[in-house]
Coordinates of C-alpha atoms and ligand atoms in Angstrom, one line a residue:
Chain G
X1 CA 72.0 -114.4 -99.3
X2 CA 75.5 -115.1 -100.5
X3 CA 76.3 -118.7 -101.7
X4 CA 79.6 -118.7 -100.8
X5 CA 79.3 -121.5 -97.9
X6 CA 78.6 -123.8 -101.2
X7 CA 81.9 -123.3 -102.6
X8 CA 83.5 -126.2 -103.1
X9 CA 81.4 -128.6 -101.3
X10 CA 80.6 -130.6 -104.3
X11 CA 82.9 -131.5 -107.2
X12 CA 82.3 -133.1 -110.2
X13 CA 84.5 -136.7 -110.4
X14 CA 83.3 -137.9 -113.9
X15 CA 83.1 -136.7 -117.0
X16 CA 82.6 -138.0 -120.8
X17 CA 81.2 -137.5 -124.3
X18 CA 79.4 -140.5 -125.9
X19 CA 78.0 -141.0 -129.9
X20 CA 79.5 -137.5 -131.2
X21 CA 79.3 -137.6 -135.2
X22 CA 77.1 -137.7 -138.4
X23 CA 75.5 -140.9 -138.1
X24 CA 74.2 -143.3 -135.6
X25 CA 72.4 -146.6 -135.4
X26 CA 71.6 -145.4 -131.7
X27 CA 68.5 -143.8 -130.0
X28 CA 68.9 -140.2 -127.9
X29 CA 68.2 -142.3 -124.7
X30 CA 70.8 -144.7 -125.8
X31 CA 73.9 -142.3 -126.1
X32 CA 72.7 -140.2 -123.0
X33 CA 72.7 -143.7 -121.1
X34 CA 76.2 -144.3 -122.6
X35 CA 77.5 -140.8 -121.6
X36 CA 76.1 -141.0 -118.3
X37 CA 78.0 -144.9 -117.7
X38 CA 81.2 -143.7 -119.1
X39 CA 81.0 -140.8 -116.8
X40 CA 80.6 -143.0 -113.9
X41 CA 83.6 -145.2 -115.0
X42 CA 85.6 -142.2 -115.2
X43 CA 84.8 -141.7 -111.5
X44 CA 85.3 -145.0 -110.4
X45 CA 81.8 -145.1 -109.4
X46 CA 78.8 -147.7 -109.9
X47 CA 75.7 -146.7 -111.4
X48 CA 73.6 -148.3 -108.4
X49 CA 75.1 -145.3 -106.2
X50 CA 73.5 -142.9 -108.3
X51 CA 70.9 -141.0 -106.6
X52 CA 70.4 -137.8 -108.3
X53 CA 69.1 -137.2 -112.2
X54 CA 69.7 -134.1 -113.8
X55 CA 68.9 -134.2 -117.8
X56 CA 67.7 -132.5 -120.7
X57 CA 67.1 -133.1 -124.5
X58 CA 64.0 -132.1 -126.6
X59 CA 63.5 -135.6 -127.1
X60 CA 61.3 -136.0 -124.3
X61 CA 58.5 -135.4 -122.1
X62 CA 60.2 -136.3 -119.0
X63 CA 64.3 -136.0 -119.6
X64 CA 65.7 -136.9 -116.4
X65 CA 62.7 -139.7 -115.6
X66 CA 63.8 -141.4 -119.4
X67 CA 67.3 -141.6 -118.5
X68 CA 66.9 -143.0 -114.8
X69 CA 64.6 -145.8 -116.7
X70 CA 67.4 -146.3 -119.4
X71 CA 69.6 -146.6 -117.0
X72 CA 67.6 -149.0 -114.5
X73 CA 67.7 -146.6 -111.8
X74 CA 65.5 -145.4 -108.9
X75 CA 66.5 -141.8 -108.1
X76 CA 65.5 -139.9 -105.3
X77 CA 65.9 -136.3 -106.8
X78 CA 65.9 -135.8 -110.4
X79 CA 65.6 -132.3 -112.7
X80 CA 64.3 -131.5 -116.1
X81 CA 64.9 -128.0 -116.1
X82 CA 65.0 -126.8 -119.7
X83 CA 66.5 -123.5 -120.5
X84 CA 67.7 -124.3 -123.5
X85 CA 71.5 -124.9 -124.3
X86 CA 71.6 -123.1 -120.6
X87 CA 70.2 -126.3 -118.9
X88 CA 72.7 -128.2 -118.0
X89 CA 75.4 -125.8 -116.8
X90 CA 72.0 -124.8 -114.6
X91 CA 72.0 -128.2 -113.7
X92 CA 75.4 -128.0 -112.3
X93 CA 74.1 -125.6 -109.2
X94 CA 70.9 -127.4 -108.6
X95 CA 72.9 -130.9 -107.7
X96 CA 75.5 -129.0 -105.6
X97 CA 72.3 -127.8 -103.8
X98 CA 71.4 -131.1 -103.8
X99 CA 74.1 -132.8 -102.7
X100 CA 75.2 -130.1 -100.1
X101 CA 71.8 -130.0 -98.3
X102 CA 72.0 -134.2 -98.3
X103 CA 68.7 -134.7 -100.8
X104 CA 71.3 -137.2 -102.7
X105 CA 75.4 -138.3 -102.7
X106 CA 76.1 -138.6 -106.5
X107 CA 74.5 -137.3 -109.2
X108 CA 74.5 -137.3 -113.3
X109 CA 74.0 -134.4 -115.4
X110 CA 73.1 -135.7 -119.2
X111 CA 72.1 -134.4 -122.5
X112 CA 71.9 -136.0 -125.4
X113 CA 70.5 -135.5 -129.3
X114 CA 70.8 -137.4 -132.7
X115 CA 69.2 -134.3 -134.9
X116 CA 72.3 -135.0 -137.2
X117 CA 70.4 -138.4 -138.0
X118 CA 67.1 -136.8 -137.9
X119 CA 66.5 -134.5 -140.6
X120 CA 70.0 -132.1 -139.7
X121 CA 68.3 -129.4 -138.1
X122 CA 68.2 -128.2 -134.9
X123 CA 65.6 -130.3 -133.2
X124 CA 63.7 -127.8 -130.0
X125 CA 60.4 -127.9 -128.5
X126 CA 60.4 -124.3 -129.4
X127 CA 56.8 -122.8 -129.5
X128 CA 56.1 -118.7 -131.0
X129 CA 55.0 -116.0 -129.5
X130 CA 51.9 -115.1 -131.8
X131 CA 53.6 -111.5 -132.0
X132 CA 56.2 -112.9 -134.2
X133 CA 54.8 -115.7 -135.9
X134 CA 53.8 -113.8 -139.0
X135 CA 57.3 -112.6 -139.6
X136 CA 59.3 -115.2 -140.3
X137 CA 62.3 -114.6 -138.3
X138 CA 64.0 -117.9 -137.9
X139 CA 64.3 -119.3 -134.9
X140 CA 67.3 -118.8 -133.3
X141 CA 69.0 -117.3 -136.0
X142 CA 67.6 -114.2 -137.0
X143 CA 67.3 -113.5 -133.3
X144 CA 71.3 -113.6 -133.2
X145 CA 71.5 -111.7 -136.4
X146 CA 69.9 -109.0 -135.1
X147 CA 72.1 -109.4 -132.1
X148 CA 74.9 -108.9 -133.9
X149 CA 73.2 -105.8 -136.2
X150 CA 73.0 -103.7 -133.1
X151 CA 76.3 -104.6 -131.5
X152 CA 77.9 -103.7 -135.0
X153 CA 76.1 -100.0 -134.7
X154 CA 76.5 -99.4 -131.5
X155 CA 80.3 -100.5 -130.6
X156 CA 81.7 -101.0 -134.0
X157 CA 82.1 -104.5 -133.8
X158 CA 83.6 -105.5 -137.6
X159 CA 82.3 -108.4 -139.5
X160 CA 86.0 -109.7 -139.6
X161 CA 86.5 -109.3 -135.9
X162 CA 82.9 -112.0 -135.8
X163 CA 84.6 -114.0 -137.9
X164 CA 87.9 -114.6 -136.0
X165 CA 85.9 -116.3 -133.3
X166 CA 85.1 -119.0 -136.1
X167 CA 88.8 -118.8 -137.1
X168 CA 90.0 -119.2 -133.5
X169 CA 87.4 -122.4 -133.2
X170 CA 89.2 -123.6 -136.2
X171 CA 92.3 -124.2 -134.7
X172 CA 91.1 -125.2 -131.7
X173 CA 89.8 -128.1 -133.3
X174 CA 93.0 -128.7 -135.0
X175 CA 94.4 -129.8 -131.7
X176 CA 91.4 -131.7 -130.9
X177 CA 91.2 -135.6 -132.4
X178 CA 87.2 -136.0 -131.1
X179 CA 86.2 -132.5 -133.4
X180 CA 84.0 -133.2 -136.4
X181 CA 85.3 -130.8 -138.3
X182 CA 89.2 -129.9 -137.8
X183 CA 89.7 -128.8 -140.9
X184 CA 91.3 -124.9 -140.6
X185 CA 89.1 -122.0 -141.7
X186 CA 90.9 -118.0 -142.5
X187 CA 88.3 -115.4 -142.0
X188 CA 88.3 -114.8 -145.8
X189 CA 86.1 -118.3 -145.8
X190 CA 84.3 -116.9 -143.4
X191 CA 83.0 -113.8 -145.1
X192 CA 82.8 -115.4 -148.3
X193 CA 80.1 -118.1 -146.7
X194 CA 76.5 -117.5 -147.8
X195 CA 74.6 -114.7 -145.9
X196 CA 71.8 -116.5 -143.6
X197 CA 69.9 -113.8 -142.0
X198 CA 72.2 -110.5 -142.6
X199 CA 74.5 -110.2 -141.2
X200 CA 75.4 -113.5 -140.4
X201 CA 76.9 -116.0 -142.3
X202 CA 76.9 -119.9 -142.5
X203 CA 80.1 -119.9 -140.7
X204 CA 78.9 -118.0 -138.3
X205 CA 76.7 -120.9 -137.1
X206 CA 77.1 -123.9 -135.3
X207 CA 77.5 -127.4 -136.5
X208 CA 74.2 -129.6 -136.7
X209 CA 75.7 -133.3 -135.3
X210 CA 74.6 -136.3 -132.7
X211 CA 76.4 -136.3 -129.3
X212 CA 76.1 -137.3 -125.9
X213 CA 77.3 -135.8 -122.5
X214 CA 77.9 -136.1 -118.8
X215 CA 79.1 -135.5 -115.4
X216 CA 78.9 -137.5 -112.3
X217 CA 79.2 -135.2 -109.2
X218 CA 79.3 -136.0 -105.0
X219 CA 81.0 -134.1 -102.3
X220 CA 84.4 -132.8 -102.2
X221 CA 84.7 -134.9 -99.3
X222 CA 84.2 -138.1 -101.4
X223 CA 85.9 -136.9 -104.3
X224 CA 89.1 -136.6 -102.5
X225 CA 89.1 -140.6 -102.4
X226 CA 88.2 -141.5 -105.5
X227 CA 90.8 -141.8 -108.5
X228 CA 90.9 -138.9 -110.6
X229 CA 91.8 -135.1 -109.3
X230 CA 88.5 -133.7 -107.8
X231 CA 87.1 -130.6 -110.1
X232 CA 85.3 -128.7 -107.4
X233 CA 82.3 -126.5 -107.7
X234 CA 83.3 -123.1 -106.8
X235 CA 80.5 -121.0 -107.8
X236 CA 77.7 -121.2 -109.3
X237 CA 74.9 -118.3 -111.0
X238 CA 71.7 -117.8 -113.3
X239 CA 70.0 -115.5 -114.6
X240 CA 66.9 -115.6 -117.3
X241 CA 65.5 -112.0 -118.6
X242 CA 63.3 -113.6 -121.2
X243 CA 62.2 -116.0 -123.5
X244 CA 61.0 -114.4 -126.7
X245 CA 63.4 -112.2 -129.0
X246 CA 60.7 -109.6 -128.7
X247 CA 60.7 -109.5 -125.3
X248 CA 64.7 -108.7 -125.2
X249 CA 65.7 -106.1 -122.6
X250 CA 68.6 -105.7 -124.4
X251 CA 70.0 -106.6 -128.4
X252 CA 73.5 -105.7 -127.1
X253 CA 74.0 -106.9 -123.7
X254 CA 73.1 -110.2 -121.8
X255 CA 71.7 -111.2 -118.7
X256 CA 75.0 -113.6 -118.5
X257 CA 75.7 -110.1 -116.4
X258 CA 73.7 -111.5 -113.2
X259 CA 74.5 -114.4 -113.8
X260 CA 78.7 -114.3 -113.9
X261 CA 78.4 -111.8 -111.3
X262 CA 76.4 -114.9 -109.1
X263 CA 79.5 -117.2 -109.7
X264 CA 82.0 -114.8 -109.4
X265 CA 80.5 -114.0 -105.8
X266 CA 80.0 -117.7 -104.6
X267 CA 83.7 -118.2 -105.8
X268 CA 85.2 -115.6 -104.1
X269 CA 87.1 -115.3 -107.4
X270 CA 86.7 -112.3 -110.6
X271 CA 87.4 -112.5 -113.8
X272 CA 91.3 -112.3 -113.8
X273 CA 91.7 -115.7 -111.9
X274 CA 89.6 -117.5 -115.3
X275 CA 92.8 -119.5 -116.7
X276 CA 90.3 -120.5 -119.5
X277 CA 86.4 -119.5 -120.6
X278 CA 84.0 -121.9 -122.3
X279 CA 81.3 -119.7 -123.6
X280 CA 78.4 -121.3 -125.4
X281 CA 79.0 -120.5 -129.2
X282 CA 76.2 -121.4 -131.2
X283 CA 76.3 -118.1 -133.1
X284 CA 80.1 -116.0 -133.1
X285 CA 78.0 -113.3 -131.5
X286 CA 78.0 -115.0 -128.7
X287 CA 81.2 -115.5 -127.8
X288 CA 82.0 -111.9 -128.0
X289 CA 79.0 -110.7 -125.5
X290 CA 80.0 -113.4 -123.3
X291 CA 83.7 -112.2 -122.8
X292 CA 82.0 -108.7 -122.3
X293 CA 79.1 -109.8 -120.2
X294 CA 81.2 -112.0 -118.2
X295 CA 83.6 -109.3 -117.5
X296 CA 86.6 -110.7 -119.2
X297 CA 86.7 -106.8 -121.3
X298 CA 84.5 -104.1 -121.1
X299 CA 81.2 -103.7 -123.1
X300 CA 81.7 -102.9 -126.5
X301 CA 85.5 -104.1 -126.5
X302 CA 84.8 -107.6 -127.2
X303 CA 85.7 -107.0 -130.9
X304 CA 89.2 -105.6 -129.6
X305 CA 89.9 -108.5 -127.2
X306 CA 88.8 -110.9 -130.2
X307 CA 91.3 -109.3 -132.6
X308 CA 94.2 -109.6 -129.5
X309 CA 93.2 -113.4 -129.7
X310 CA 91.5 -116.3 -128.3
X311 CA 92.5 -118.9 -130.0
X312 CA 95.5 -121.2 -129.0
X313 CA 98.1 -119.5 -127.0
X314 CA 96.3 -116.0 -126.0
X315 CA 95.9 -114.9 -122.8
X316 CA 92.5 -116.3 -122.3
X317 CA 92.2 -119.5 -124.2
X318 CA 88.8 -119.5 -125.3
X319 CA 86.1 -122.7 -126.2
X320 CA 89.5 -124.8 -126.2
X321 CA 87.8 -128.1 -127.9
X322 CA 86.5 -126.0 -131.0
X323 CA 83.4 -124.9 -129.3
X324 CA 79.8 -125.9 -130.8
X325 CA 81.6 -124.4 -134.3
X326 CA 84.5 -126.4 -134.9
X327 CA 83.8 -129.9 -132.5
X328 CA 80.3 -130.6 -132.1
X329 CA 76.8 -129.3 -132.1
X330 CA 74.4 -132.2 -130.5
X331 CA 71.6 -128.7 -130.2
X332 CA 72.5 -127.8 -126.5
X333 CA 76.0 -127.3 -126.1
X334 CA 76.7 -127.1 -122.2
X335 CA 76.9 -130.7 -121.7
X336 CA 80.5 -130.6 -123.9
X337 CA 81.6 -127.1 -122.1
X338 CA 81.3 -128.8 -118.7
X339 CA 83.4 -132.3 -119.9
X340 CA 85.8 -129.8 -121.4
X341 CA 86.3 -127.9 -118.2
X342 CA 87.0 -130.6 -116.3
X343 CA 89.2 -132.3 -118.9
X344 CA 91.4 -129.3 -119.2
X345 CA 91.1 -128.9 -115.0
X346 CA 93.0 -132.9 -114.8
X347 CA 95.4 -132.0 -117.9
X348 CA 93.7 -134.6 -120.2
X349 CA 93.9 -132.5 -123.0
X350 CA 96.6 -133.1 -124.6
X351 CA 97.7 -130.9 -127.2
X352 CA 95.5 -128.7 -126.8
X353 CA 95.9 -128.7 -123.1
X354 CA 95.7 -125.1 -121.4
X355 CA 99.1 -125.3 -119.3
X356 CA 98.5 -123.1 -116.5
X357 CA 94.6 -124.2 -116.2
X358 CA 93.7 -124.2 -112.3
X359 CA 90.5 -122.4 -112.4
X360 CA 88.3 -122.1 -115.4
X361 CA 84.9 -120.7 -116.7
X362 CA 81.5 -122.1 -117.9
X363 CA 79.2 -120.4 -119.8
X364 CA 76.0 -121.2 -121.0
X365 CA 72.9 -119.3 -122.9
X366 CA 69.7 -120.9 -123.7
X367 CA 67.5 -119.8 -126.9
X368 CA 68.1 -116.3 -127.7
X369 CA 70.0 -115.4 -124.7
X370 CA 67.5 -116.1 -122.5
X371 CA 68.4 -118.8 -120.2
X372 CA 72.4 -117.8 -118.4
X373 CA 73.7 -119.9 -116.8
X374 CA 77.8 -119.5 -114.9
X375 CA 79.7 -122.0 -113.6
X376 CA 83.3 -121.6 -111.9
X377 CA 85.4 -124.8 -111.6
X378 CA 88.6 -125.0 -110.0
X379 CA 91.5 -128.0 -108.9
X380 CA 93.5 -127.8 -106.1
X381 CA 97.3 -127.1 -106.7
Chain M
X1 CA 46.1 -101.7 -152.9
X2 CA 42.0 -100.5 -150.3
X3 CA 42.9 -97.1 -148.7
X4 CA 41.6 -96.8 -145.4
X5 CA 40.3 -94.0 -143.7
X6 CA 43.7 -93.7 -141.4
X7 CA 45.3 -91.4 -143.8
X8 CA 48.9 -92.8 -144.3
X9 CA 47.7 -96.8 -143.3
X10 CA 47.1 -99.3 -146.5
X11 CA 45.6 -102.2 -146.3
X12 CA 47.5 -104.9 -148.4
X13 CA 45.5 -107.0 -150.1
X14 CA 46.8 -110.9 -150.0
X15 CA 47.2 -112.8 -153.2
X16 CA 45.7 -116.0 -154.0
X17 CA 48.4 -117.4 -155.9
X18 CA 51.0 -118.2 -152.7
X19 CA 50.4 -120.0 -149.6
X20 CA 49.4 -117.8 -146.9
X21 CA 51.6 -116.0 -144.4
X22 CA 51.6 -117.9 -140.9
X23 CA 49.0 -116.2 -139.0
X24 CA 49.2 -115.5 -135.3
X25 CA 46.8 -117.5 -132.2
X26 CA 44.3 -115.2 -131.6
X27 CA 42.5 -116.8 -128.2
X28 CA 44.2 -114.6 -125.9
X29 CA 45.0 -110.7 -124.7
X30 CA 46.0 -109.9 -128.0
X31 CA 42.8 -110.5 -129.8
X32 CA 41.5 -106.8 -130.3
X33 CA 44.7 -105.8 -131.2
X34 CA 44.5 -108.0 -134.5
X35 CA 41.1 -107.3 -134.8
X36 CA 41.9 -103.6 -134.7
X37 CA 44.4 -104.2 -137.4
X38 CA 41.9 -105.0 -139.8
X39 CA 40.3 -101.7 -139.7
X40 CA 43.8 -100.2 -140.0
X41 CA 44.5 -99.6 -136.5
X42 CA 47.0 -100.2 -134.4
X43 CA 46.4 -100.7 -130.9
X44 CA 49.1 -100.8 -127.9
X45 CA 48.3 -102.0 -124.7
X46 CA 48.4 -98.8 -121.8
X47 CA 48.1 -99.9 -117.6
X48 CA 45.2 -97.5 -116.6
X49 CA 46.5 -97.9 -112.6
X50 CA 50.3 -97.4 -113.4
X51 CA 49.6 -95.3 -116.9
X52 CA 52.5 -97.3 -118.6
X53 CA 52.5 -99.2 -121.9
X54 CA 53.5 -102.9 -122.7
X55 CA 54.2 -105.6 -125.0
X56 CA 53.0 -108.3 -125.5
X57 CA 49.5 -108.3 -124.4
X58 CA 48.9 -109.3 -121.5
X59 CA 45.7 -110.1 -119.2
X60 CA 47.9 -108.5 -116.3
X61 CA 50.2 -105.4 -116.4
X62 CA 53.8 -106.7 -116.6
X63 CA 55.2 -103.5 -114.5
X64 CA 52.5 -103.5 -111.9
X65 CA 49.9 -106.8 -111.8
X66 CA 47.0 -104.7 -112.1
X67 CA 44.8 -106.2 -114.1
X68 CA 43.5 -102.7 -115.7
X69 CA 44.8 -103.1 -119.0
X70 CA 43.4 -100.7 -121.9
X71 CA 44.5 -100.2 -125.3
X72 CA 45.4 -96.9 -127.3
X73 CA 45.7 -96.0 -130.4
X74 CA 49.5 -95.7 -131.4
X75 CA 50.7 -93.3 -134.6
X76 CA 51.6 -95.9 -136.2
X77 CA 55.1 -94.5 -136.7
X78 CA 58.3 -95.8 -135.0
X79 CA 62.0 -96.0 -135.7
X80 CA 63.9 -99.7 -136.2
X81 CA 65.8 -100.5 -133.2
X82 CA 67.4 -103.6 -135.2
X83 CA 66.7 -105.5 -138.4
X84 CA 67.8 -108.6 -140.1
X85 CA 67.2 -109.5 -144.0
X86 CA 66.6 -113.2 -144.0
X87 CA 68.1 -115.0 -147.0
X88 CA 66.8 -118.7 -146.7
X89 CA 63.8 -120.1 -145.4
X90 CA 61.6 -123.7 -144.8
X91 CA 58.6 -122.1 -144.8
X92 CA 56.0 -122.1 -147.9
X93 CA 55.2 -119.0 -147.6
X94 CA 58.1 -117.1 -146.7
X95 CA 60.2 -119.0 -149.7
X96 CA 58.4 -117.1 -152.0
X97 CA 59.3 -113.5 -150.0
X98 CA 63.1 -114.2 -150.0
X99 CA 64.9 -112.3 -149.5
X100 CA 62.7 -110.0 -146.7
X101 CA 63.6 -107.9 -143.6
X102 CA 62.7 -108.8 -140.0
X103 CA 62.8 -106.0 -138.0
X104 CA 62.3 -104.5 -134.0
X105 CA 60.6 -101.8 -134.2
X106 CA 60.3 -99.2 -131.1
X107 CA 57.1 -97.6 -131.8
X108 CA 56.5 -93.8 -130.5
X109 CA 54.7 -95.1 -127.6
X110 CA 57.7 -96.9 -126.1
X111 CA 57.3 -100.1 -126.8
X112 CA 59.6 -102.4 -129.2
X113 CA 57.6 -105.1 -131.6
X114 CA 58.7 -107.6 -134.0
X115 CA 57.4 -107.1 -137.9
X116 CA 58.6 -107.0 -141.5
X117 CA 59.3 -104.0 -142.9
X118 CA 58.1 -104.0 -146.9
X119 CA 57.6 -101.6 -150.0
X120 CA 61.5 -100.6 -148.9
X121 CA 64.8 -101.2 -151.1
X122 CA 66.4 -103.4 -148.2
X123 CA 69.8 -101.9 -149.1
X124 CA 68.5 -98.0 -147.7
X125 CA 67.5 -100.3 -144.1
X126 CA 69.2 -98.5 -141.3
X127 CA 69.3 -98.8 -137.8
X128 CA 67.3 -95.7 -136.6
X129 CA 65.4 -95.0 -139.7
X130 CA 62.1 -94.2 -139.1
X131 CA 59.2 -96.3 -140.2
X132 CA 55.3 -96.6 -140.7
X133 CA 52.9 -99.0 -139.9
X134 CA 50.5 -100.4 -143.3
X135 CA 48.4 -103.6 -142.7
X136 CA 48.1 -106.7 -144.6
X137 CA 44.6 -108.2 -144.5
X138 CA 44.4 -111.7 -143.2
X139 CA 41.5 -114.6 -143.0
X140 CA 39.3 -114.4 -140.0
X141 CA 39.1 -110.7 -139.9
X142 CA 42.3 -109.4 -138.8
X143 CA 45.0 -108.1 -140.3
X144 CA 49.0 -108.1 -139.7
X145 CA 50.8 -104.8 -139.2
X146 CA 53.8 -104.1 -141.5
X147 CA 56.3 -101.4 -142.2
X148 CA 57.7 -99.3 -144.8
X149 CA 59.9 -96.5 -144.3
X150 CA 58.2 -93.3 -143.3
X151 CA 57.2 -91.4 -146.8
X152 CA 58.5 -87.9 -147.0
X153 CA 57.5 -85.2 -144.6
X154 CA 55.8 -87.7 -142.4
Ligands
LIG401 ZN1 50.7 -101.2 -114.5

């Protein structure tokens, strides 16, 4: 059944980042709790109208029940759906269900992690197939790596065309005062970072850091009373082909496919109308099979359209904060995607403020490409 | 290095001096195949009601439900669909390997599994090469399946 009677019913009307950086004297439940009442300020909203909880973080056993008890709340829906650094944009099309079918009014997304300040690696519940436990691939990492291996042989795709999507991150977060590390990067520094799992590179990873993030959404309806421009929802789509590298349909293509097609239907919209795209960049990799996948080029040119640029004044601005490369890497990404959408969707951006943005992109992936997740948000103009 | 009576399969024996590789959970469908391992066979799961092969094991046919799941015995041979050489590592045991090659491997019989592939320069690893299966005996009488490339005129 097409979802297109869903678009724009719901928009989001709050959105904010809380405890992003290297240290804190704050727990995970703490910052998400933060996020989530700096979200609601943003919306002009009190927390005792909050009815829906959407959260994730491998923190705990029961995300979304933790943060309604940090918070004080009694919710009548809440979702812990864990897809990985998928979940949240996920999120996203479960509350608009939710709020369009009258289960709740507003809701909070959330994630939140402090593996920065505990130990600097990436903290998941991930378990191992027994099939690949004696190989020591490393989790995700030599998943991406191989990733990137076959798109190389199959399309082409140059090491230095990889490495561009860490140099556009670079100088996206040169425009962007809350980004960790703004410091810029040529692609020379790049290649010339160790070798990880061949044939990726340090710099070809994410950053490990604390963070916080959320989004308070209700009806389009409401949001057109409350203070700041409503973002609405205007299509949503997921699609999950696996969950273990091994079983991987594809090493080239992703099921971000399904998934962007979903959205694009429910919007009514394509590619073409995407003013900007924030795909999930833990690895370089992915950014490329995202702007393929999600039909911005065609597959196998995503090296080409990387080369023609991404980065600050292309023609499809790309991960415009500095993406989970350049700004921050809390361990699941889509939290600061969505706040970054709706940011640019208001013109709060500043200098790095995408000019023309009135309809914008989501994208999220969750372990090794598994979870796919779309979301389309646009502002009326 | 204890031939086995499969021709172009070794069995590697492990050393006592390193910790041990991580061994797989063997309390599910994939038991025989690890068992079979050890007596340098490698086993791939075959549907008997839709005739198709799988990975992983499964208790139910992933294509068709039925729960007729047999096993066959595969060359052994397959060709590397992807690789990766890792270069750092947490793990005891895999610190001492560094630097070693993960691979996919699509094996003859159509299905594509995970494995390292040893006793090979890592600088001649191609996409497409062809490989063979050896075995690496392992406490409680299995053993792990490895590659190498594929000698000559194999
Ligand atoms: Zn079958």
């Amino acid at each position: 059944m097409t979802q297109g009677h869903l678009s724009g019913q719901v928009s989001v009307v709050g959105a904010a980042t809380a405890g992003i950086g290297w240290d804190t004297r704050n727990s995970v439940s703490e910052i998400m709790a933060e996020a989530a009442n700096k979200a609601l300020d943003d919306a002009g909203l009190r927390l005792a109208e909050v009815d829906g909880v959407f959260a994730v973080t491998p923190y705990y056993w029961m995300p979304s029940a933790t943060l309604a008890d940090q918070l004080g709340i009694q919710p009548k829906v809440t979702d812990s759906t864990n897809i990985g650094g998928a979940s949240v944009v996920a999120h996203v099309g479960h509350a608009v269900r939710a709020i369009a079918s009258g289960q709740c009014e507003v809701a909070v997304i959330a994630y939140a992690s402090t593996q920065r300040s505990d130990g600097g690696k990436l903290v998941t519940g991930a378990d191992v197939l027994p099939y690949e436990r004696p190989y020591g691939a490393l989790f995700p990492i030599s998943g991406y790596a191989m990733v990137m291996q076959r798109h190389m042989h199959d399309f082409g795709t140059t090491r230095e065309q990889l490495a561009k999507v860490t140099v556009a991150a670079s100088r996206w977060a040169a425009l962007n005062p809350e980004a960790l590390k703004p410091e810029p990067l040529t692609v020379a520094d790049v290649l010339a970072s160790p070798l990880v799992s061949d044939p990726l590179r340090k710099l070809d990873i994410c950053l490990v850091t604390n963070g916080a993030g959320a989004i308070v959404l209700t009806s389009t309806e409401r949001a057109k009373k409350l203070r700041k421009p409503a973002v609405s929802v205007l299509g949503t789509g997921e699609s999950h082909s696996h969950c273990y590298v091994t079983n991987m349909r594809s090493f080239t293509a992703t099921a971000g496919v399904e998934s962007g097609k979903a959205a694009y239907e429910m919007a009514g919209l394509g590619p073409e109308d995407m003013d900007f795209a924030q795909i999930y960049d833990a690895f370089t990799i992915m950014v490329l099979l995202g702007l393929e996948d999600l039909g911005f080029c065609k597959k196998g040119e995503g090296g080409g359209m990387i080369d023609a640029g991404i980065g600050p004044g292309s023609r499809l601005p790309v991960n415009t904060t500095g993406g989970g490369l350049r700004y921050c890497h809390p361990g699941m990404f889509g939290i600061f995607l969505l706040v970054e959408a709706v940011r640019q969707l208001r013109k709060e951006c500043g200098k790095r403020q995408v000019e023309t943005a009135r309809c914008g992109l989501v994208h999220g992936f969750g372990g090794v490409l598994a979870g796919n997740a779309t979301v389309i948000l646009g502002v009326d103009t | 290095m204890a031939h086995t009576d499969c021709g172009h399969l070794e069995q590697i024996l492990v050393s006592e001096n390193i910790p041990p590789r991580p061994l797989p959970d063997t309390r599910n469908a994939g038991e025989k195949f690890w068992i079979a391992a050890a007596e340098g066979v490698l086993l791939v799961p075959k549907c008997t009601a839709c005739s198709r092969t799988f990975w992983h094991p499964r208790p139910r046919c992933p294509h068709c439900g039925s729960t007729s799941v047999d096993w066959i015995k595969a060359t052994g041979n397959g060709t590397v669909h992807t690789f990766t050489v890792v270069r750092q590592s947490g793990d005891p045991y895999f610190k001492t390997k560094l630097p070693y090659a993960v691979a996919m491997i699509e094996l003859d019989e159509g299905v594509r599994i995970m494995s390292n592939i040893v006793d090979t320069p890592l600088e001649v690893l191609r996409i497409g090469m062809r490989v063979e299966v050896l075995f690496e005996a392992a406490p409680g009488g299995i053993a792990i399946p490895l590659f190498r490339a594929q000698s000559r005129g194999a």
